[in-house]
Coordinates of N, CA and C in Angstrom, one line a residue:
Chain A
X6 N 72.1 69.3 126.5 CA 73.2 70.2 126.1 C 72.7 71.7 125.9
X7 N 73.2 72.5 126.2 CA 72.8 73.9 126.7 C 73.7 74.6 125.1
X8 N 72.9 75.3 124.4 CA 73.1 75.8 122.8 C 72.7 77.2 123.0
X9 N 73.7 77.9 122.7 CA 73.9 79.3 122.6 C 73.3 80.3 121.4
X10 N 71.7 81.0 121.3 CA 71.9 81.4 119.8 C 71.8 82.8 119.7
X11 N 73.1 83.2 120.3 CA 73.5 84.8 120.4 C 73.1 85.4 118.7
X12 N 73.9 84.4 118.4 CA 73.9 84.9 116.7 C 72.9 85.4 116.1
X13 N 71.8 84.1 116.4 CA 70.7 84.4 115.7 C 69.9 86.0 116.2
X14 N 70.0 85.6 117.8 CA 69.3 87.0 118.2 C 70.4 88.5 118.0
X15 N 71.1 88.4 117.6 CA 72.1 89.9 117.0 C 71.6 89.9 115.7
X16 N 71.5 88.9 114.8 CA 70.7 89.4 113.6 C 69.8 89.9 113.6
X17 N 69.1 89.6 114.6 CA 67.5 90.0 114.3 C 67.3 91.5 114.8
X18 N 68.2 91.7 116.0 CA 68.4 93.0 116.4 C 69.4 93.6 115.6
X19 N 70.3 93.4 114.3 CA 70.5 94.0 113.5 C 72.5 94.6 114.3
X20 N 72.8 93.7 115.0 CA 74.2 94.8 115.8 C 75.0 93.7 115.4
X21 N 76.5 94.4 115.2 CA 77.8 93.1 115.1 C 78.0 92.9 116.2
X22 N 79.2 91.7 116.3 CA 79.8 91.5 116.9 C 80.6 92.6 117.7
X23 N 81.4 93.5 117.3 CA 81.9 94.6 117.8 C 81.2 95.4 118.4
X24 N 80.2 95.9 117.9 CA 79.4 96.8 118.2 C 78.2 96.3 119.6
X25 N 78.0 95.0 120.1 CA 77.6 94.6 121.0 C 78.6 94.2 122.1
X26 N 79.8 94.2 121.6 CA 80.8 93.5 123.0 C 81.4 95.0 123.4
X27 N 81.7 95.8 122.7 CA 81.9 97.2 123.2 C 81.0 97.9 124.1
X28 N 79.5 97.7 123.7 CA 78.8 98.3 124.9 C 78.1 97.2 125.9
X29 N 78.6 95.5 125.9 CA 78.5 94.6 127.1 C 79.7 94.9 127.8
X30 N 80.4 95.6 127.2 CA 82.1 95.5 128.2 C 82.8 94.3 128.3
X31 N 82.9 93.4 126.9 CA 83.6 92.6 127.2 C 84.6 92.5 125.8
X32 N 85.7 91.8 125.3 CA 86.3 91.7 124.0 C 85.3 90.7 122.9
X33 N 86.2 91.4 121.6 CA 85.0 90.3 120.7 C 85.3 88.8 120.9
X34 N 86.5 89.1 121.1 CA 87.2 87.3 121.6 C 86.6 86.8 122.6
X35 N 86.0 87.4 123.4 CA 85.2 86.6 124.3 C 83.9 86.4 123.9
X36 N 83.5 87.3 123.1 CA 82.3 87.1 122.4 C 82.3 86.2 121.9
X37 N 82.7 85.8 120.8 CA 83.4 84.8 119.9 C 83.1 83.5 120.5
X38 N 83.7 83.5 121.7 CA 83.6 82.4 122.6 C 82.4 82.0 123.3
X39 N 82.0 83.1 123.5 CA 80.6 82.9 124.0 C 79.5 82.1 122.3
X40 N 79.3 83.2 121.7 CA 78.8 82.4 120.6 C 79.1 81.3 119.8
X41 N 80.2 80.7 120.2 CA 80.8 79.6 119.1 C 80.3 78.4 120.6
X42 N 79.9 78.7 121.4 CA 79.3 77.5 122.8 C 80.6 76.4 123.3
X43 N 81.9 77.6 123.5 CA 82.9 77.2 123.7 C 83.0 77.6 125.3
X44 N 82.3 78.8 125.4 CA 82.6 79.1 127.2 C 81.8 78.0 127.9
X45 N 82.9 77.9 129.1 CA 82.7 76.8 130.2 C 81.1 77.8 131.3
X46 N 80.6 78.5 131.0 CA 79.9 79.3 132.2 C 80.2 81.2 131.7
X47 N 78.6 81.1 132.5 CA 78.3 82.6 131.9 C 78.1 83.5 133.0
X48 N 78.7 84.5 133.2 CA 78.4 85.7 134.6 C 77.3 86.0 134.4
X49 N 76.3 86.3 135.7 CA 74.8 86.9 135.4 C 75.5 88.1 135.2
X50 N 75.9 88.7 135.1 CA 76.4 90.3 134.9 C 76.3 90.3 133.4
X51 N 76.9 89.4 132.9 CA 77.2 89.5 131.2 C 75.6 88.9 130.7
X52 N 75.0 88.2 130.9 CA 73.9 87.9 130.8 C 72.9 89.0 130.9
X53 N 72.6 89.6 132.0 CA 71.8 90.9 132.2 C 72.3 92.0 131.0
X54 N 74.0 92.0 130.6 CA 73.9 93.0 129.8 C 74.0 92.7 128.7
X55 N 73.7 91.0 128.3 CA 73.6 91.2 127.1 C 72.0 90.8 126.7
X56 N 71.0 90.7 127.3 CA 69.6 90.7 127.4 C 69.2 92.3 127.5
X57 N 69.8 93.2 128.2 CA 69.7 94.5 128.1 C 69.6 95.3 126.6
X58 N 71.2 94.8 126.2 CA 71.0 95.3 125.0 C 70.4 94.8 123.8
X59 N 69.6 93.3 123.9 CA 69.4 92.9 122.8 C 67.9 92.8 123.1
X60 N 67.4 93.5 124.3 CA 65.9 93.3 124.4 C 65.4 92.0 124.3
X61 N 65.8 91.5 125.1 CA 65.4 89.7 124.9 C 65.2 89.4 126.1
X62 N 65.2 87.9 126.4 CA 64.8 87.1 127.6 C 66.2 86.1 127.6
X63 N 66.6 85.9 128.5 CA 67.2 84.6 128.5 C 67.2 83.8 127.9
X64 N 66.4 83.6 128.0 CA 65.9 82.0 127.4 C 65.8 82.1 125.6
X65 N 66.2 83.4 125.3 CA 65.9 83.6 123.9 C 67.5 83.3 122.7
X66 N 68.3 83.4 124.3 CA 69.8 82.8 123.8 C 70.5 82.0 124.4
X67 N 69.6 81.1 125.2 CA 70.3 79.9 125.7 C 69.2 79.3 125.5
X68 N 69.4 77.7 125.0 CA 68.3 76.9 125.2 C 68.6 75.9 125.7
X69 N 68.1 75.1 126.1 CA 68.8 73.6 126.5 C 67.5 72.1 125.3
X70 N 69.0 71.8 124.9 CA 68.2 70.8 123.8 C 69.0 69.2 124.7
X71 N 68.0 68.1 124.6 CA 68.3 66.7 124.8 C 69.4 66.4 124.0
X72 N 70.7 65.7 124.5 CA 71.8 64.9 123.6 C 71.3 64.2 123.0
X73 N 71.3 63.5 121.8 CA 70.8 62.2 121.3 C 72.2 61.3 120.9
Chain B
X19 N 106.9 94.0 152.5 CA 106.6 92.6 150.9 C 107.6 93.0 149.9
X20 N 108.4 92.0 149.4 CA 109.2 92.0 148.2 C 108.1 92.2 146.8
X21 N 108.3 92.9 146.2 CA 108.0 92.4 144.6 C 107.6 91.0 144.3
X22 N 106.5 90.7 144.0 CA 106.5 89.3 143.2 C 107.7 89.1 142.0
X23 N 108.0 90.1 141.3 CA 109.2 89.8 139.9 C 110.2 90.2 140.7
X24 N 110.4 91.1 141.9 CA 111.7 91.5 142.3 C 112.4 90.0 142.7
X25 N 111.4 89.1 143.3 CA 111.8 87.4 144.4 C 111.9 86.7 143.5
X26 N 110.8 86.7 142.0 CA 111.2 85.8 141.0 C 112.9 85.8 140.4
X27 N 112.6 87.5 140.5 CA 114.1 87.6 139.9 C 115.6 87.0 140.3
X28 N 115.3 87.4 142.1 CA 116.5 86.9 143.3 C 116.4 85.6 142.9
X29 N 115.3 84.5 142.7 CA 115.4 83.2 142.7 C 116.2 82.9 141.4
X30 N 116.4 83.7 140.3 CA 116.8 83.5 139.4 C 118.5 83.7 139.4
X31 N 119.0 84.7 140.3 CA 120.0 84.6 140.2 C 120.8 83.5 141.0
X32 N 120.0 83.2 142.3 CA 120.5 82.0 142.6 C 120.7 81.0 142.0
X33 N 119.7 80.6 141.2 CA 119.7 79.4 140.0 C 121.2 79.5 139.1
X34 N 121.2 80.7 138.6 CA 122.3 81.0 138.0 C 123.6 80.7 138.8
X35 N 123.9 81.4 140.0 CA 124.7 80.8 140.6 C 125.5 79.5 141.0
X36 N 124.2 78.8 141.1 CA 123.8 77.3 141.5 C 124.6 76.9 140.3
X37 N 124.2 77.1 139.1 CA 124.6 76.5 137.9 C 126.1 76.9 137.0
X38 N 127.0 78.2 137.8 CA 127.9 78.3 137.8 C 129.1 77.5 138.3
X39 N 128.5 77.2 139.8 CA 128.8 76.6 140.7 C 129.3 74.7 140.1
X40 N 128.1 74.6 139.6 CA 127.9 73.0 139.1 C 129.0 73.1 138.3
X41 N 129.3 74.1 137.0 CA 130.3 74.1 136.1 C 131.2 73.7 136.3
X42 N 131.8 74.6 137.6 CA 133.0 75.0 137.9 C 133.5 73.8 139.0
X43 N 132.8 72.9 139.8 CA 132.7 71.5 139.8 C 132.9 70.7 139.0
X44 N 132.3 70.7 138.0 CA 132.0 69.6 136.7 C 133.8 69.4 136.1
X45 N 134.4 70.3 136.3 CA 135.9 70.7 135.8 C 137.1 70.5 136.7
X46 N 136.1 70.5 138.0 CA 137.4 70.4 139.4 C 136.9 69.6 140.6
X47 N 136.2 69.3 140.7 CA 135.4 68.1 142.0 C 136.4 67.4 142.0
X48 N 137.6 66.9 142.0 CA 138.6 65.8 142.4 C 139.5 66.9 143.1
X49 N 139.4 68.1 142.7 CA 140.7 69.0 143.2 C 139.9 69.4 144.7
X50 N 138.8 70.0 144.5 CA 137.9 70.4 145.5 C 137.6 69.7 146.7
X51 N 137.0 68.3 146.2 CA 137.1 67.4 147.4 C 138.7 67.1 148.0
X52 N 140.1 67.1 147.3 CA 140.9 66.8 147.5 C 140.9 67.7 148.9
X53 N 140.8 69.5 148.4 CA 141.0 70.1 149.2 C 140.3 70.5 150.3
X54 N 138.8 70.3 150.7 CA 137.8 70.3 151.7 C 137.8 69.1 152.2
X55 N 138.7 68.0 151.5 CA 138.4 66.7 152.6 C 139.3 66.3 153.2
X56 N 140.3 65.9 152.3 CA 141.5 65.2 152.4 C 142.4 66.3 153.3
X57 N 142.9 67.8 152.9 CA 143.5 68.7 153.5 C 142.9 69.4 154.3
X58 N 141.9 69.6 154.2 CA 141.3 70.4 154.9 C 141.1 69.3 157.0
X59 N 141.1 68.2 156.8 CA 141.1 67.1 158.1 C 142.3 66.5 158.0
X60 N 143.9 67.1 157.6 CA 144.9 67.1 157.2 C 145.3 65.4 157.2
X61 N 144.5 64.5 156.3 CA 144.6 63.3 155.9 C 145.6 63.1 154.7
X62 N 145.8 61.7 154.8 CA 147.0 61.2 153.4 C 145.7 60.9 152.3
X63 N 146.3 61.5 151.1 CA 145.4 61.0 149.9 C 145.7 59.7 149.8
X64 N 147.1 59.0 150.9 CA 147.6 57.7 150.2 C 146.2 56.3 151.3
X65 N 145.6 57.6 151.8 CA 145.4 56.1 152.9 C 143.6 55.7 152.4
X66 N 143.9 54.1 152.6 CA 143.4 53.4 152.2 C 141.7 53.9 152.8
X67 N 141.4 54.7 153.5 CA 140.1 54.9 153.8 C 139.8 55.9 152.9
X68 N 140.9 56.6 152.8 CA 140.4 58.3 152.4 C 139.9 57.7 150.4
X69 N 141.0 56.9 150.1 CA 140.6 56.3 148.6 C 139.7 56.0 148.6
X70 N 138.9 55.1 149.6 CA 137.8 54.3 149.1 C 137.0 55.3 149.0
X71 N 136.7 56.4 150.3 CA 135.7 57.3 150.5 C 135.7 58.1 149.0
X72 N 137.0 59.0 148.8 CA 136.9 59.5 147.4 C 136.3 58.6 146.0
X73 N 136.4 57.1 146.1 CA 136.7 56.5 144.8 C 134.6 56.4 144.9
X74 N 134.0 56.7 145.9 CA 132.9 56.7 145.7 C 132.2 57.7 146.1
X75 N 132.3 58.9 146.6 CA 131.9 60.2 146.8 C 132.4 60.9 145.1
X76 N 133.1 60.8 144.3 CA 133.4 61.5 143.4 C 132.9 61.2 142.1
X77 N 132.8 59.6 141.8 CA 131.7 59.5 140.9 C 130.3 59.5 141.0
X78 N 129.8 59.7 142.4 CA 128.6 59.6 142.6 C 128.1 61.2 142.7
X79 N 129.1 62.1 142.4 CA 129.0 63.5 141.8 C 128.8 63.7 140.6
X80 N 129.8 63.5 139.7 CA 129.3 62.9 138.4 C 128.3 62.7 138.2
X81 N 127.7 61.4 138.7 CA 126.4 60.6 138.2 C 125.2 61.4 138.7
X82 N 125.5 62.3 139.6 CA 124.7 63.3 139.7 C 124.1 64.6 138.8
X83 N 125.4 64.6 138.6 CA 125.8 65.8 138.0 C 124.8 66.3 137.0
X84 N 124.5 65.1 136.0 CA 123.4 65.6 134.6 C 122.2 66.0 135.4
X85 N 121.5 65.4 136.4 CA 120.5 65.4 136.5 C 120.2 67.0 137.4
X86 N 121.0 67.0 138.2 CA 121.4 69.0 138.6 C 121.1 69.8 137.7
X87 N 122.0 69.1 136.6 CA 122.1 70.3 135.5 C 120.8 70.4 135.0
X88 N 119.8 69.8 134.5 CA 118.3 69.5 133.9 C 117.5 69.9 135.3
X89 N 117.8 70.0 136.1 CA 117.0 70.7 137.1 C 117.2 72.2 137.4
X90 N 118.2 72.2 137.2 CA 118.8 74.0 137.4 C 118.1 74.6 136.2
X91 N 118.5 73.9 134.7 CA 117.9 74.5 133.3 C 116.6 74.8 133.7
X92 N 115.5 73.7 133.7 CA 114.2 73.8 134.2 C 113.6 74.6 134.7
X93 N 114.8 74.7 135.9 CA 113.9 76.0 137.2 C 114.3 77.3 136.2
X94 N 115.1 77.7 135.5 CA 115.3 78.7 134.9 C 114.5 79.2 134.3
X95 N 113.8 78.3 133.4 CA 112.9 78.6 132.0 C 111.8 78.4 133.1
X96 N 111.3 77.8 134.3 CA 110.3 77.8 135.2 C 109.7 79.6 135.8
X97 N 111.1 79.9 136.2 CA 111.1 81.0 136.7 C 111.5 82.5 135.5
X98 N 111.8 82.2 134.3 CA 111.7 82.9 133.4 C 110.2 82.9 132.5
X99 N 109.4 81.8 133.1 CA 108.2 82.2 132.5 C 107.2 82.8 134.2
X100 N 107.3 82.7 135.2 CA 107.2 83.2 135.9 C 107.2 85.3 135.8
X101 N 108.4 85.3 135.3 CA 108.7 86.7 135.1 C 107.4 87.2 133.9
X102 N 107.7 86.4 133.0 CA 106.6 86.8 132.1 C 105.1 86.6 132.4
X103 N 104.7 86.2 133.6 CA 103.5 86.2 133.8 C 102.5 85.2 133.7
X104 N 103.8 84.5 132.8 CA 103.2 83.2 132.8 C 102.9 82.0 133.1
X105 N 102.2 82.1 134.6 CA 102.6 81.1 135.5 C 101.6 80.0 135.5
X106 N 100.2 79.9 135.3 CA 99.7 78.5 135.1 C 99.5 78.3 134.0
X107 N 100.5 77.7 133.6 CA 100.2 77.3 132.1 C 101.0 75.2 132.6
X108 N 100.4 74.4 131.6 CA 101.0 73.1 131.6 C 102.3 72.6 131.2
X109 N 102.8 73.4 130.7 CA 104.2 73.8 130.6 C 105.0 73.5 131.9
X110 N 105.0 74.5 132.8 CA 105.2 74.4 134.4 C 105.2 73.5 135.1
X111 N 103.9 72.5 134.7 CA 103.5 71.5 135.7 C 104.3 71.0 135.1
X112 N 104.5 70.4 134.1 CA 105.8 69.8 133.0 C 107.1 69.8 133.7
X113 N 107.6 71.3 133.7 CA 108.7 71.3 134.1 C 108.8 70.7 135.5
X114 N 108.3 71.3 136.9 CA 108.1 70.7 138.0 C 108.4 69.2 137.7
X115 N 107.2 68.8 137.1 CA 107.0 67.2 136.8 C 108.3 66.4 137.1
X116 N 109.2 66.7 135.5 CA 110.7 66.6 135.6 C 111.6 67.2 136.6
X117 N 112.0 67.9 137.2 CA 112.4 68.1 138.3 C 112.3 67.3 139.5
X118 N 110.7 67.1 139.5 CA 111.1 65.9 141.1 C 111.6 64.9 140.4
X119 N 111.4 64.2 139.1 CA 112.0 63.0 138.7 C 113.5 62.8 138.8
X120 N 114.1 64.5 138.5 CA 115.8 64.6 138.5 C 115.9 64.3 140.4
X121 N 115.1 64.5 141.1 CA 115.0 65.2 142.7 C 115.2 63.2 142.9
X122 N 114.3 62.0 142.4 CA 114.3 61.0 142.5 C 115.3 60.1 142.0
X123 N 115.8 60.6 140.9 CA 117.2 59.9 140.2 C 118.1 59.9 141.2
X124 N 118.3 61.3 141.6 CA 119.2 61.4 142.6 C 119.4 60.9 143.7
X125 N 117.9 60.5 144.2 CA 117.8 59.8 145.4 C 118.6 58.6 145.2
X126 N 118.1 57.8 143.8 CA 118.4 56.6 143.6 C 120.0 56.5 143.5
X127 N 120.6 57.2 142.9 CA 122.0 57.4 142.6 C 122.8 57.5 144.2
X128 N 122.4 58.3 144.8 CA 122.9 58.3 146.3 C 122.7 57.2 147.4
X129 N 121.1 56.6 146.8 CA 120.9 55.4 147.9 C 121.6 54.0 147.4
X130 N 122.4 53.9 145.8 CA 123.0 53.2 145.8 C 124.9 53.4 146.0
X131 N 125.0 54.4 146.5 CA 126.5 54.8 146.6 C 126.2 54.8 148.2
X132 N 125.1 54.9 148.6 CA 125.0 54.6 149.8 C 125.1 53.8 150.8
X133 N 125.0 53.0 149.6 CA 125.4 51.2 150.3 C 126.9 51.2 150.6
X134 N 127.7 51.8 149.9 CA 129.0 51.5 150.4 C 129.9 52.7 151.1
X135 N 129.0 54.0 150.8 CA 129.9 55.1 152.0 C 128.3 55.7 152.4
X136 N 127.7 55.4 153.7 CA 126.3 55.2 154.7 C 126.3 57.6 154.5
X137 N 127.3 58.3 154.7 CA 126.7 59.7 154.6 C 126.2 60.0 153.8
X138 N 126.4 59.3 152.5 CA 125.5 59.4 151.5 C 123.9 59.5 151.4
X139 N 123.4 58.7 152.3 CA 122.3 58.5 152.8 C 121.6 59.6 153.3
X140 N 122.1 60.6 153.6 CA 121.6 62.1 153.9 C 121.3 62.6 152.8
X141 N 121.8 62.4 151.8 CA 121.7 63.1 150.5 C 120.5 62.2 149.9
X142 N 120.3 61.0 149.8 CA 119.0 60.4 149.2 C 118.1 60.8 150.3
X143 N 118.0 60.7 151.5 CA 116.8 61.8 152.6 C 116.5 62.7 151.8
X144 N 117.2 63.5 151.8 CA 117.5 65.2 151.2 C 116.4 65.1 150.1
X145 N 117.2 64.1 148.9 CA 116.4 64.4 147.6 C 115.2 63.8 147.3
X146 N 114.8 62.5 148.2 CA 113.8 62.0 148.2 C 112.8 62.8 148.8
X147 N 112.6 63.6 150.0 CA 111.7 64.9 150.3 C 111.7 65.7 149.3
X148 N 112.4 66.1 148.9 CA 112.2 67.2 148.0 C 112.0 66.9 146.6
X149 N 112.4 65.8 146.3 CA 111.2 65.4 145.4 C 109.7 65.2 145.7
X150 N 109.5 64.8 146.5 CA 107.9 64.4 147.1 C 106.9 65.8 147.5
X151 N 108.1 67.0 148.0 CA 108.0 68.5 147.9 C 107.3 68.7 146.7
X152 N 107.9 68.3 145.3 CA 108.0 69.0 144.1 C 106.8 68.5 143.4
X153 N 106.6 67.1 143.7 CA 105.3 66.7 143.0 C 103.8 67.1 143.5
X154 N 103.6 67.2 145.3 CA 103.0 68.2 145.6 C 103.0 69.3 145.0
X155 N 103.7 70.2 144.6 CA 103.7 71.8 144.5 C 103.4 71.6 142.8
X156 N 103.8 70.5 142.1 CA 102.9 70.1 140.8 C 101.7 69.8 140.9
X157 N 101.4 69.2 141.9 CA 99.8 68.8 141.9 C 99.4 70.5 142.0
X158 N 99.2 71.4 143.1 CA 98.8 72.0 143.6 C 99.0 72.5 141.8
X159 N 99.7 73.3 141.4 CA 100.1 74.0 140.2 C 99.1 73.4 138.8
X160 N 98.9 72.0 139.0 CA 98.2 71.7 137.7 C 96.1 72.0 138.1
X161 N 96.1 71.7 139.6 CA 95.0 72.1 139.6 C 94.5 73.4 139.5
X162 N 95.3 74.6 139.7 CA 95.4 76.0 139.1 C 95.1 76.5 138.1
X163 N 96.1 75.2 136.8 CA 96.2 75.5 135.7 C 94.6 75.2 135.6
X164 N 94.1 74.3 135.6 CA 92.9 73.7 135.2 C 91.5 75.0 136.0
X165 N 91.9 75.4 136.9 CA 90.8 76.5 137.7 C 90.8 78.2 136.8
X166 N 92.5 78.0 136.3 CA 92.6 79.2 135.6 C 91.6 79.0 134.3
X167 N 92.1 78.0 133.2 CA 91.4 77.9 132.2 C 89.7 78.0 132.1
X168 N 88.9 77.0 133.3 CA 87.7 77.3 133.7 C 87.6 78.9 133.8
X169 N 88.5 79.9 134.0 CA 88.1 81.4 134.6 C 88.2 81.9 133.2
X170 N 89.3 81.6 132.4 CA 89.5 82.1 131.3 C 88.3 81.9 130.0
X171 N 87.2 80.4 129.9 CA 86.2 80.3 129.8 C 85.3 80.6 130.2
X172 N 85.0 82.1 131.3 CA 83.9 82.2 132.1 C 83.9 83.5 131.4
X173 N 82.6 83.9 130.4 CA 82.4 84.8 129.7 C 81.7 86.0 131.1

């Protein structure tokens, strides 16, 4: 299962919710969606800008954990 | 190219029409047929063909009748969410859904009046395609809906 920890990495870089979807160019409601591991699939576009701005790696907000 | 709401809209008024039309039937179909059939092929209302034909072409209007009407309403509120933009949603496929079923009642209601006046049988052809029309164009419409929501999840 593929687990989203946007959250965790916005805290640590210190940005809201608003203040990160305004400069990825997307709404917070999509945001929302993205973080809550409700989206079906992720654009590399939105990916690149949200690794951009959060100075991260991929892998630092997606992980893939085994179902048990 | 027409407008996409300008054609939703034309379809709408035909609907409307359509459903005018049914009313004003629903209140005079015995005078109507009296007069496009009976006088109009300057026949006796007394003669024994012309009764049978009417005694079963005029209830099998009737028995039609509800299921027109739930197909006309349908396409209305189909084509009124249309205008609003709101075209794959499962609502639609819904509506469609019921529609070919009114499109199949009808079939059935005509292929049984059909046993005893055979032109009728054009009319279950008629609604039997176009019901079979309508559940295609639901399929196509529900897989939509399902491709839209995947897009509307694609962050």
């Amino acid at each position: 299962m593929i687990e989203i920890n946007l959250d965790v990495m916005m805290s640590k870089r210190r940005i809201s919710s608003g203040e990160l979807a305004s400069r990825i160019g997307i709404t917070q409601a999509n945001l929302s969606i993205l973080k809550t591991g409700k989206a079906r699939a992720v654009r590399l576009s939105t990916l690149d800008a949200i690794c951009r701005e959060l100075n991260c790696q991929p892998g630092d907000i997606i992980t893939f954990k085994e179902e048990q | 190219m027409i407008n996409r709401k300008v054609s939703a809209i034309a379809s709408l008024v035909i609907c409307f029409i359509s459903a005018a039309v049914l009313i004003v039937w629903l209140f005079s179909f015995p005078q109507f047929f009296e007069l496009f059939y009976i006088r109009y092929h300057h026949l006796s209302a007394e003669n024994e063909a012309v009764r049978h034909v009417a005694s079963i072409v005029v209830p099998t209007f009737y028995a039609c009748a509800p299921f027109a009407a739930a197909a006309l309403y349908l396409l209305i509120r189909l084509l009124f969410n249309i205008i609003r933009e709101k075209v794959f949603i499962i609502r639609n496929v819904w509506y469609l859904r019921i529609i070919a079923a009114c499109c199949f009642a009808v079939c059935a209601v005509t292929l049984t009046a059909g046993l005893r006046y055979a032109p009728l049988l054009i009319i279950t052809f008629a609604a039997a395609l176009l019901g079979t029309l309508l559940r295609v164009v639901k399929n196509v419409m529900h897989a939509a809906v399902e491709l839209r929501e995947e897009n509307d999840l694609t962050i």
